[in-house]
Amino acid sequence: MIFKIEDVTVYFPYDNIYPEQYEYMVELKRTLDAKGHCLLEMPTGTGKTIALLSLITSYRLSRPDSPIKLVYCTRTVHEMEKTLAELKVLHDYQVLHLGTQAKILAIGLSSRKNLCVNTKVLAAENRDSVDAACRKRTASWVRALSTENPNIELCDYFENYEKAAENALLPPGVYTLEDLRAFGKNRGWCPYFLARHMVQFANVIVYSYQYLLDPKVAGIISKELQKESVVVFDEAHNIDNVCIEALSVSVRRVTLEGANRNLNKIREEIDRSKATDAGRLRAEYNRLVEGLALRGDLSGGDQWLANPALPHDILKEAVPGNIRRAEHFVHVLRRLLQYLGVRLDTENVEKESPVSFVSSLNSQAGIEQKTLKFCYDRLQSLMLTLEITDTDEFLPIQTVCDFATLVGTYARGFSIIIEPYDERMPHIPDPILQLSCHDASLAIKPVFDRFQSVVITSGTLSPIDLYPRLLSFTPVVSRSFKMSMTRDCICPMVLTRGSDQLPVSTKFDMRSDPGVVRNYGKLLVEMVSIVPDGVVCFFVSYSYMDGIIATWNETGILKEIMQQKLVFIETQDVVETTLALDNYRRACDCGRGAVFFSVARGKVAEGIDFDRHYGRLVVMYGVPFQYTLSKILLARLEYLRDTFQIKEGDFLTFDALRQAAQCVGRVIRSKADYGMMIFADKRYSRHDKRSKLPGWILSHLRDAHLNLSTDMAIHIAREFLRKMAQPYDKTGTMGRKTLLTQEDLEKMAETGVQDMAY
Amino acid sequence: MSNQRKRLTGEREDEDDEDAEGIGEWERAYVDDRSWEELQEDESGLLRPIDNSAIYHAQYRRRLRMLSAAAAGTRIQKGLIRYLYIVIDFSRAAAEMDFRPSRIAVMAKHVEAFIREFFDQNPLSQIGLVSIKNGVAHTLTDLGGSPETHIKALMGKLEALGDSSLQNALELVNEHLSQVPSYGHREVLILYSALCTCDPGDIMETIQKCKKSKLRCSVIGLSAEMFICKHLCQETGGLYSVAVDEVHLKDLLLEHAPPPPAIAEFAIANLIKMGFPQRAAEGSMAICSCHKEVKIGAGYMCPRCKARVCDLPTECTICGLTLVSSPHLARSYHHLFPIAPFDEVPAFSSLNDSRRTLGKSCFGCQQSLIGTGNKPGQCVTCRKCKHYFCLDCDIYIHESLHNCPGCESIHRPKSVSLMEE
C-alpha cells in the first residue's frame, strides 16, 4: 500500500498495516525531519523492522537532493539475514511502483567467517583463525613475495577482485550474506573485500553493533560513512552493556604468559629482519617520527589499524620517542607485563582509578601516560612492519596493548579492579585484572556526534527515560508503543504465594528455604500438566538453578515433571546448550512436550525465541538482580550515582526488570501467537518493581492477577488456554481495529492522527 | 466482575480438592452442579441467568455461512459413504474433573449421542471405536453400522489409565481402514484429553502415511491446543478444535456428523452395487447371519444370497453386498442440496414498522416476532419464499427439517418452476 505521512509518500509492501506501525512511522519521520536522535519502544511481533525500513527508504526517495544513508545495526547474524530478507520484499515493491529510480544498493556486512568463499580458509574453526588464514593469503607482502615464489598460496578470489580494481562493483539490489557469497563465487571476486569496498557506495548497510561501537573495528569499517546517515540500533535494550563491554578489558595470568611468548616471537622477528632487511625498520622509524596520521600509505591497502575512540589530536601527535624504535617498544612492553604480573600477585581485592594506576606505573616501571596511549597503534604498526600474518596467535599481546591504550587515554569513567580469586570460589586462586568501563556514553558518543540521526529501538526499553541518561544524549522523540491486539493473547501473572499460601521469593534470606523451593516445584508440576507443548523456566543464576534442580531431584519433583514433559537444561557450554535446545524443539514438535530450564542473562534468554508452541508458558523464578557483591558492579553503581545521579536501587531494579521482561518477551513473537508469563516472586507485586515492566506487558496485567497463589494461577491458565485455542478473526472487530487498510489511513489523515484508536 | 466470579470458583475448587471426603451428600449435589456459574450480575447488581441464546445463534450462523460459502462457488461433492473411526483417549488425563463429573464420563455421554446422530444423518456409513489406554491403542469395536453395539462396547469399561499415544492410535486406525473399499471416505475423529503423546516412533512419518492413504483426521481437544494435533489436522484436511465446556464439546462433536466435502483428488464418481433387501415376513423363523442366532420375524433378506440380517444398513456377511433401504438413501440426499441460509432481518422494535403486516409472527411456529420487553426480537427470512422465521425455527429448519415450510407450501406449479430454475 502507498500512503502519505505528512509530505512523505510511504511505500509499504503489505496490504494492511497495524496502527502502531503507522504511529511508529510518524514518530520516526519527525525524528528524521528534526535531524535528531530518538528512542522508540515497540513490542516484538508488530513488524518493527519493516516499518523502520519502509519509512527510511521512502524518506530517502522523497528527498532526492539530499540522499540519506541507512546504517542498520543488529545483534546477530540471524537478525541481519532477517532484516535483509524484509528489505528485499520492500525493495521489490518499491521498484514495482516507481521503476528503476527506486533502486538501491543494500548489503549485509559480516566477518570473514560468514562471507568467505575460499574453502581452504573456511576450514579454520573459529573467527580469528579464519581472519588469520585470509591474511596469510591476501597481505600485500605475501602477494609481493608470490611473484618471485610461485609456491606461496594465494586466494584466487582476492586476486580476481584486485585485478578488477575499480570495476569491482556490485550492481544495485539487496544482497544478503548468501547473495553476496553467491555473487562472489559467480564472478570469482572475494565477497568480503567487495562488501567492505561497497560500504561507501551502499544506500543501506546492515551489520553488527561492533562495527560502530567497538573502537578497534569501527575505524576500519565505518570511517567512510557520511554524516547524513541514519543509524539504527535494533534490539538495543542492552546497548549500554555492549558499549561498556567494547571498552572493557580483562587480563589474566594466561594473558600475560601468552603476551610474553608473543613478545619473544616479536623479538626474534625483529632480530631476523634486522639481519636481512634493516631498511624496513628504519623506514618505519622515520614514518613514526613524522606522526601516526601519515601511516595511511603504509604498505598499500593493509590499514587494519585505527582508533577513533581516541581523541583526534592524538592521531596528529607524533609517537613518543621512547617507543619509536622497535626494540625500545618491546622493552617497554616487557616492563609493562612485569608490572602487571606483580600487580596480579596480590592477596586482596584492589580497586584503583586509572589516574593513580598510571602514576604508580610511571613511578615503578617508568612508563608514562603518553607512551601508554600509543601502545595499541604502535603494536599494529610493528606487526605490519614485521609482516606478521597469523594475527590470531598474537591476541594476548594485543589485549595488553589495548588495555594500555585505554588506561592511558581515559582518566574518568573507568576503574581498575584486581581480584585474586573468583568471589564464588575463594579457594581457587584465579587472579584477574579488569579495566572496567562504567560510562556507556563513552563508546557511543562518537556515533551520536557523527551521524545525523540515531534511532534506538527495541521491544523492551522501559523505563524509557533512563536510557538517555545512561547514554547521555537528548532524544527528540522517545516513545513507547502498545500492541493493538485482536484478542488478549498474552496473560501475565504475578505469583506471590505457593499453594500453601506461604510467600515465594528468591530474596537472599528466603531462597534456600525448603518451603519456597517446594512451592516453586509444585507450581511447575501443576503447570506442566495443564500447559501443552513447550514450557520455559528462567532462574536468576546458574548456581541457583543448579541448587534448586538438585533439591527437586531429591524430593521427587523432577520425576513428577518428567512424567508429563521432558526436561532440558541450559549449561554454560554452548554446544551442549545448542543440542539441548534442538532436542527441546523436537520434543515440542512431536507432541511429547518439554520444559527448558534456563538462566536470565544467559545466551538463551538473550537470543533464542520460544515462539508458538515452543513456549506456551514462561515462568520467571525470582527477580534477576545482578550479583550485587561484584566489585565491578559496585564501582559502576558508584560512578552512576556520582556522575548521572542515578540511585543504586533504581539502576539495579531497572536492570533486573529489563532482564525479566526480556526473558518473558521470548514467548510471543507475533500477533497470532499466544502465551502466558508467570512472574513467580512476591516482590513483583510491589509497585516500584512492576511499574518498570514494558507497557505492552503491563497493559495486560490485570489487577486480579497481581497477587496469585499457585492454584489460582492454575485456574486462570486453564481458562486462558481454552480461550486461546478457539478460532479467531484476524482483522479485529469494529471496536478495535487492528489492521488498517489504505482507506482507513486516508480517513485518518483527514481527521488527524490524534484521534487514533488508543 | 467476572474475574471475581472466577476467583470465587477457583477458591471453591481447592476446597473441594482438599476435603472432598468431608462434605455431605446434599452439598456435593451443589458442588457438582455449579449452579452459580449459570448466573451473572446485571448492572444493578441483581442476579439473572446468563442469556446464551444470542451467542448460540451467532455461532450457528457462522457455521452455516461457512458451509454455504464453500458450497456457493461450485456444487461440492460430499462423501456420503463414510468409514469413521472414533478414537477416545482414556489416558490419565481423562480422569480429570474439570468437566463434571469427569472428562471420561462426559466424553462417553456425548460420543453416544454423536453415534446416534451420525447414523441418523449418514445411514450408509460405518463407525468403529478405538480407545487409548496405557500408551496402547485398543480396538473396542470393528467397523459396523449398528449404533447399539458401539454404545454397548463404549460404556463397558470406563477407566482412565497411563499415558496416551497418538501415533499408536493412528497406526491402528490406518491399518483397519486400509481394507475399506475405495469409494468409502476414511475418517478418524480423535477425542484427545491428554496434553502430550508418548510415541514409540516418529509420529511425523505416521502423519505422512495417513495423508498418503487419504485418511482425514480430526481432533477435538479437551484442554488446550497442541501443536502436533493441529499439524495432523492441517496435513490431513481435518478439523481441529478445543472444547471450552461441555456444551461446546457437544457442538464440536456434532459438527462432525454431516459429511465433510470430499477430498478433491479423491472425488471421482463411482457406481456402487447395492442391494435393497425385503423385510422378512412376520413369524418366519431363520438363523441370522450376523449373530448366528435363531430369530423369529424381524430381519431382512439379502436379495442376492437370501441370507438373513438383523439390521440395516449393513454389508451382507455371506456375499458382501451392501444392503440398504431406500429411506437411508433419501436421508443422505439433503447433504447434497442444503437449503440456502436465511437472511437476517433488522429487529421489529416498533409497532408502526412498515413491514409489520408482512410477518409479525414466525411462519414456522406462529409466535410473535415483535420483541418482548426492551430486548428487540430477532428474525430471519427465506430468500425464496420471503416468509419470516424466528431463530429457533431457523435452526430447526436447517439442522433437522432440511425443508423450508414456506417454500413447500407455495402452490405446486410455482414450486415446479422454482425447482427448474
Short mmCIF file of N, CA and C in Angstrom, two decimals, chain A residues 529-533 563-565 588-593 612-613 616 674 702 704-705 711-712 715 718-719 721-722 724-727, chain B residues 3 6-7 9-10 13-14 62 92 96 98-99 103 163 195-199 203-204 222-228 242-244 248:
data_model
loop_
_atom_site.label_atom_id
_atom_site.label_comp_id
_atom_site.label_asym_id
_atom_site.label_seq_id
_atom_site.Cartn_x
_atom_site.Cartn_y
_atom_site.Cartn_z
N SER A 529 1.27 -30.05 33.76
CA SER A 529 0.17 -30.98 33.47
C SER A 529 -0.99 -30.28 32.77
N ILE A 530 -0.99 -28.94 32.72
CA ILE A 530 -2.10 -28.30 32.02
C ILE A 530 -1.65 -27.46 30.82
N VAL A 531 -0.36 -27.26 30.67
CA VAL A 531 0.11 -26.46 29.52
C VAL A 531 0.63 -27.42 28.45
N PRO A 532 0.18 -27.26 27.23
CA PRO A 532 0.65 -28.15 26.18
C PRO A 532 2.03 -27.75 25.67
N ASP A 533 2.69 -28.65 24.98
CA ASP A 533 3.95 -28.41 24.29
C ASP A 533 5.04 -27.81 25.19
N GLN A 563 7.17 -37.01 34.14
CA GLN A 563 6.04 -37.82 33.70
C GLN A 563 5.26 -37.09 32.62
N GLN A 564 5.21 -35.79 32.72
CA GLN A 564 4.43 -35.01 31.77
C GLN A 564 5.27 -34.53 30.60
N LYS A 565 6.45 -34.06 30.91
CA LYS A 565 7.27 -33.44 29.86
C LYS A 565 8.72 -33.83 30.05
N CYS A 588 8.90 -30.65 21.42
CA CYS A 588 7.69 -29.85 21.29
C CYS A 588 6.98 -30.18 19.98
N ASP A 589 7.77 -30.39 18.93
CA ASP A 589 7.18 -30.67 17.62
C ASP A 589 6.40 -31.96 17.63
N CYS A 590 6.97 -33.00 18.24
CA CYS A 590 6.33 -34.31 18.09
C CYS A 590 5.28 -34.53 19.16
N GLY A 591 5.01 -33.50 19.98
CA GLY A 591 3.88 -33.62 20.89
C GLY A 591 4.23 -34.21 22.24
N ARG A 592 5.51 -34.54 22.45
CA ARG A 592 5.88 -35.11 23.74
C ARG A 592 5.83 -34.03 24.82
N GLY A 593 6.14 -32.81 24.42
CA GLY A 593 6.14 -31.72 25.40
C GLY A 593 7.47 -31.65 26.12
N ARG A 612 5.39 -19.50 19.40
CA ARG A 612 4.37 -20.51 19.13
C ARG A 612 4.41 -21.65 20.15
N HIS A 613 4.38 -22.88 19.67
CA HIS A 613 4.27 -23.98 20.62
C HIS A 613 5.58 -24.24 21.34
N ARG A 616 4.60 -21.96 25.38
CA ARG A 616 3.25 -21.53 25.73
C ARG A 616 3.24 -20.86 27.09
N TYR A 674 0.26 -16.86 21.06
CA TYR A 674 -0.22 -16.55 22.40
C TYR A 674 0.66 -17.21 23.44
N ARG A 702 -3.71 -7.64 34.69
CA ARG A 702 -4.89 -7.12 35.37
C ARG A 702 -4.69 -7.14 36.87
N ALA A 704 -6.47 -8.29 39.07
CA ALA A 704 -6.82 -9.57 39.68
C ALA A 704 -5.68 -10.57 39.58
N HIS A 705 -4.71 -10.30 38.70
CA HIS A 705 -3.63 -11.27 38.51
C HIS A 705 -2.36 -10.86 39.24
N ASP A 711 -2.72 -22.31 43.00
CA ASP A 711 -3.95 -22.92 42.48
C ASP A 711 -4.80 -21.91 41.71
N MET A 712 -4.72 -20.62 42.12
CA MET A 712 -5.46 -19.63 41.34
C MET A 712 -4.82 -19.45 39.96
N HIS A 715 -5.91 -22.18 37.69
CA HIS A 715 -7.27 -21.99 37.19
C HIS A 715 -7.27 -20.98 36.03
N ARG A 718 -5.77 -22.47 32.85
CA ARG A 718 -6.68 -23.39 32.17
C ARG A 718 -7.66 -22.63 31.28
N GLU A 719 -8.28 -21.63 31.89
CA GLU A 719 -9.27 -20.83 31.16
C GLU A 719 -8.63 -20.16 29.95
N LEU A 721 -5.91 -20.94 28.26
CA LEU A 721 -5.51 -21.83 27.17
C LEU A 721 -6.72 -22.28 26.36
N ARG A 722 -7.84 -22.52 27.04
CA ARG A 722 -9.04 -22.91 26.32
C ARG A 722 -9.49 -21.78 25.41
N MET A 724 -7.78 -19.37 24.14
CA MET A 724 -6.86 -19.09 23.04
C MET A 724 -6.93 -20.15 21.95
N ALA A 725 -7.40 -21.33 22.31
CA ALA A 725 -7.45 -22.40 21.32
C ALA A 725 -8.61 -22.22 20.36
N GLN A 726 -9.49 -21.25 20.64
CA GLN A 726 -10.64 -21.06 19.76
C GLN A 726 -10.24 -20.28 18.51
N PRO A 727 -10.90 -20.53 17.41
CA PRO A 727 -10.58 -19.77 16.20
C PRO A 727 -10.91 -18.30 16.42
N ASN B 3 -14.11 -11.63 36.78
CA ASN B 3 -12.89 -12.10 37.40
C ASN B 3 -13.12 -12.60 38.79
N LYS B 6 -14.71 -15.79 38.84
CA LYS B 6 -13.80 -16.87 38.53
C LYS B 6 -12.96 -17.21 39.75
N ARG B 7 -12.57 -16.14 40.43
CA ARG B 7 -11.71 -16.35 41.57
C ARG B 7 -12.46 -17.14 42.63
N THR B 9 -14.86 -19.23 42.19
CA THR B 9 -14.96 -20.64 41.84
C THR B 9 -13.61 -21.30 41.98
N GLY B 10 -12.55 -20.53 41.68
CA GLY B 10 -11.22 -21.09 41.81
C GLY B 10 -10.98 -21.53 43.24
N GLU B 13 -12.86 -24.51 44.26
CA GLU B 13 -12.34 -25.78 43.78
C GLU B 13 -11.31 -26.39 44.71
N ASP B 14 -10.40 -25.48 45.19
CA ASP B 14 -9.37 -26.11 46.02
C ASP B 14 -9.96 -26.65 47.30
N ARG B 62 -22.54 -18.65 11.97
CA ARG B 62 -21.20 -18.71 11.41
C ARG B 62 -20.94 -20.05 10.75
N ARG B 92 -4.47 -41.06 31.52
CA ARG B 92 -4.54 -40.48 32.85
C ARG B 92 -5.33 -39.16 32.85
N GLU B 96 -9.44 -36.36 34.78
CA GLU B 96 -9.56 -35.04 35.40
C GLU B 96 -11.02 -34.63 35.55
N ASP B 98 -12.36 -31.49 35.47
CA ASP B 98 -12.79 -30.14 35.10
C ASP B 98 -14.10 -30.15 34.30
N PHE B 99 -14.41 -31.24 33.66
CA PHE B 99 -15.77 -31.42 33.16
C PHE B 99 -16.45 -32.30 34.21
N ARG B 103 -14.02 -36.05 32.86
CA ARG B 103 -13.90 -35.97 31.40
C ARG B 103 -14.36 -37.26 30.74
N ASP B 163 -0.38 -43.33 30.06
CA ASP B 163 -0.10 -42.29 29.08
C ASP B 163 -0.99 -42.43 27.87
N LEU B 195 -2.29 -33.94 27.13
CA LEU B 195 -1.59 -32.81 26.54
C LEU B 195 -0.24 -33.21 25.97
N CYS B 196 0.03 -34.50 26.01
CA CYS B 196 1.26 -34.94 25.36
C CYS B 196 1.02 -36.32 24.78
N THR B 197 1.93 -36.76 23.95
CA THR B 197 1.79 -38.09 23.39
C THR B 197 3.12 -38.81 23.50
N CYS B 198 3.09 -40.00 24.08
CA CYS B 198 4.33 -40.78 24.23
C CYS B 198 4.37 -41.82 23.12
N ASP B 199 5.16 -41.55 22.11
CA ASP B 199 5.11 -42.40 20.94
C ASP B 199 6.33 -43.30 20.83
N ILE B 203 6.28 -39.73 14.87
CA ILE B 203 4.87 -39.52 14.54
C ILE B 203 4.70 -38.80 13.22
N MET B 204 5.71 -38.02 12.84
CA MET B 204 5.63 -37.29 11.57
C MET B 204 5.47 -38.26 10.40
N LEU B 222 -9.58 -31.54 24.71
CA LEU B 222 -10.41 -31.22 25.86
C LEU B 222 -9.80 -30.18 26.78
N SER B 223 -8.49 -29.86 26.55
CA SER B 223 -7.96 -28.87 27.49
C SER B 223 -7.23 -27.71 26.83
N ALA B 224 -6.36 -27.96 25.87
CA ALA B 224 -5.64 -26.84 25.26
C ALA B 224 -5.14 -27.26 23.89
N GLU B 225 -4.68 -26.26 23.15
CA GLU B 225 -4.24 -26.52 21.79
C GLU B 225 -2.87 -27.18 21.79
N MET B 226 -2.76 -28.27 21.08
CA MET B 226 -1.46 -28.93 20.97
C MET B 226 -0.97 -28.82 19.54
N PHE B 227 0.32 -28.55 19.42
CA PHE B 227 0.87 -28.34 18.09
C PHE B 227 0.72 -29.56 17.20
N ILE B 228 1.00 -30.73 17.77
CA ILE B 228 1.02 -31.92 16.92
C ILE B 228 -0.38 -32.22 16.38
N VAL B 242 -10.92 -27.12 20.13
CA VAL B 242 -10.73 -27.38 21.55
C VAL B 242 -12.01 -26.97 22.27
N ALA B 243 -12.50 -27.85 23.10
CA ALA B 243 -13.77 -27.58 23.78
C ALA B 243 -13.55 -26.68 24.98
N VAL B 244 -14.42 -25.69 25.11
CA VAL B 244 -14.34 -24.78 26.26
C VAL B 244 -15.11 -25.38 27.44
N HIS B 248 -20.07 -26.84 24.56
CA HIS B 248 -19.22 -26.62 23.39
C HIS B 248 -18.70 -27.94 22.84
#
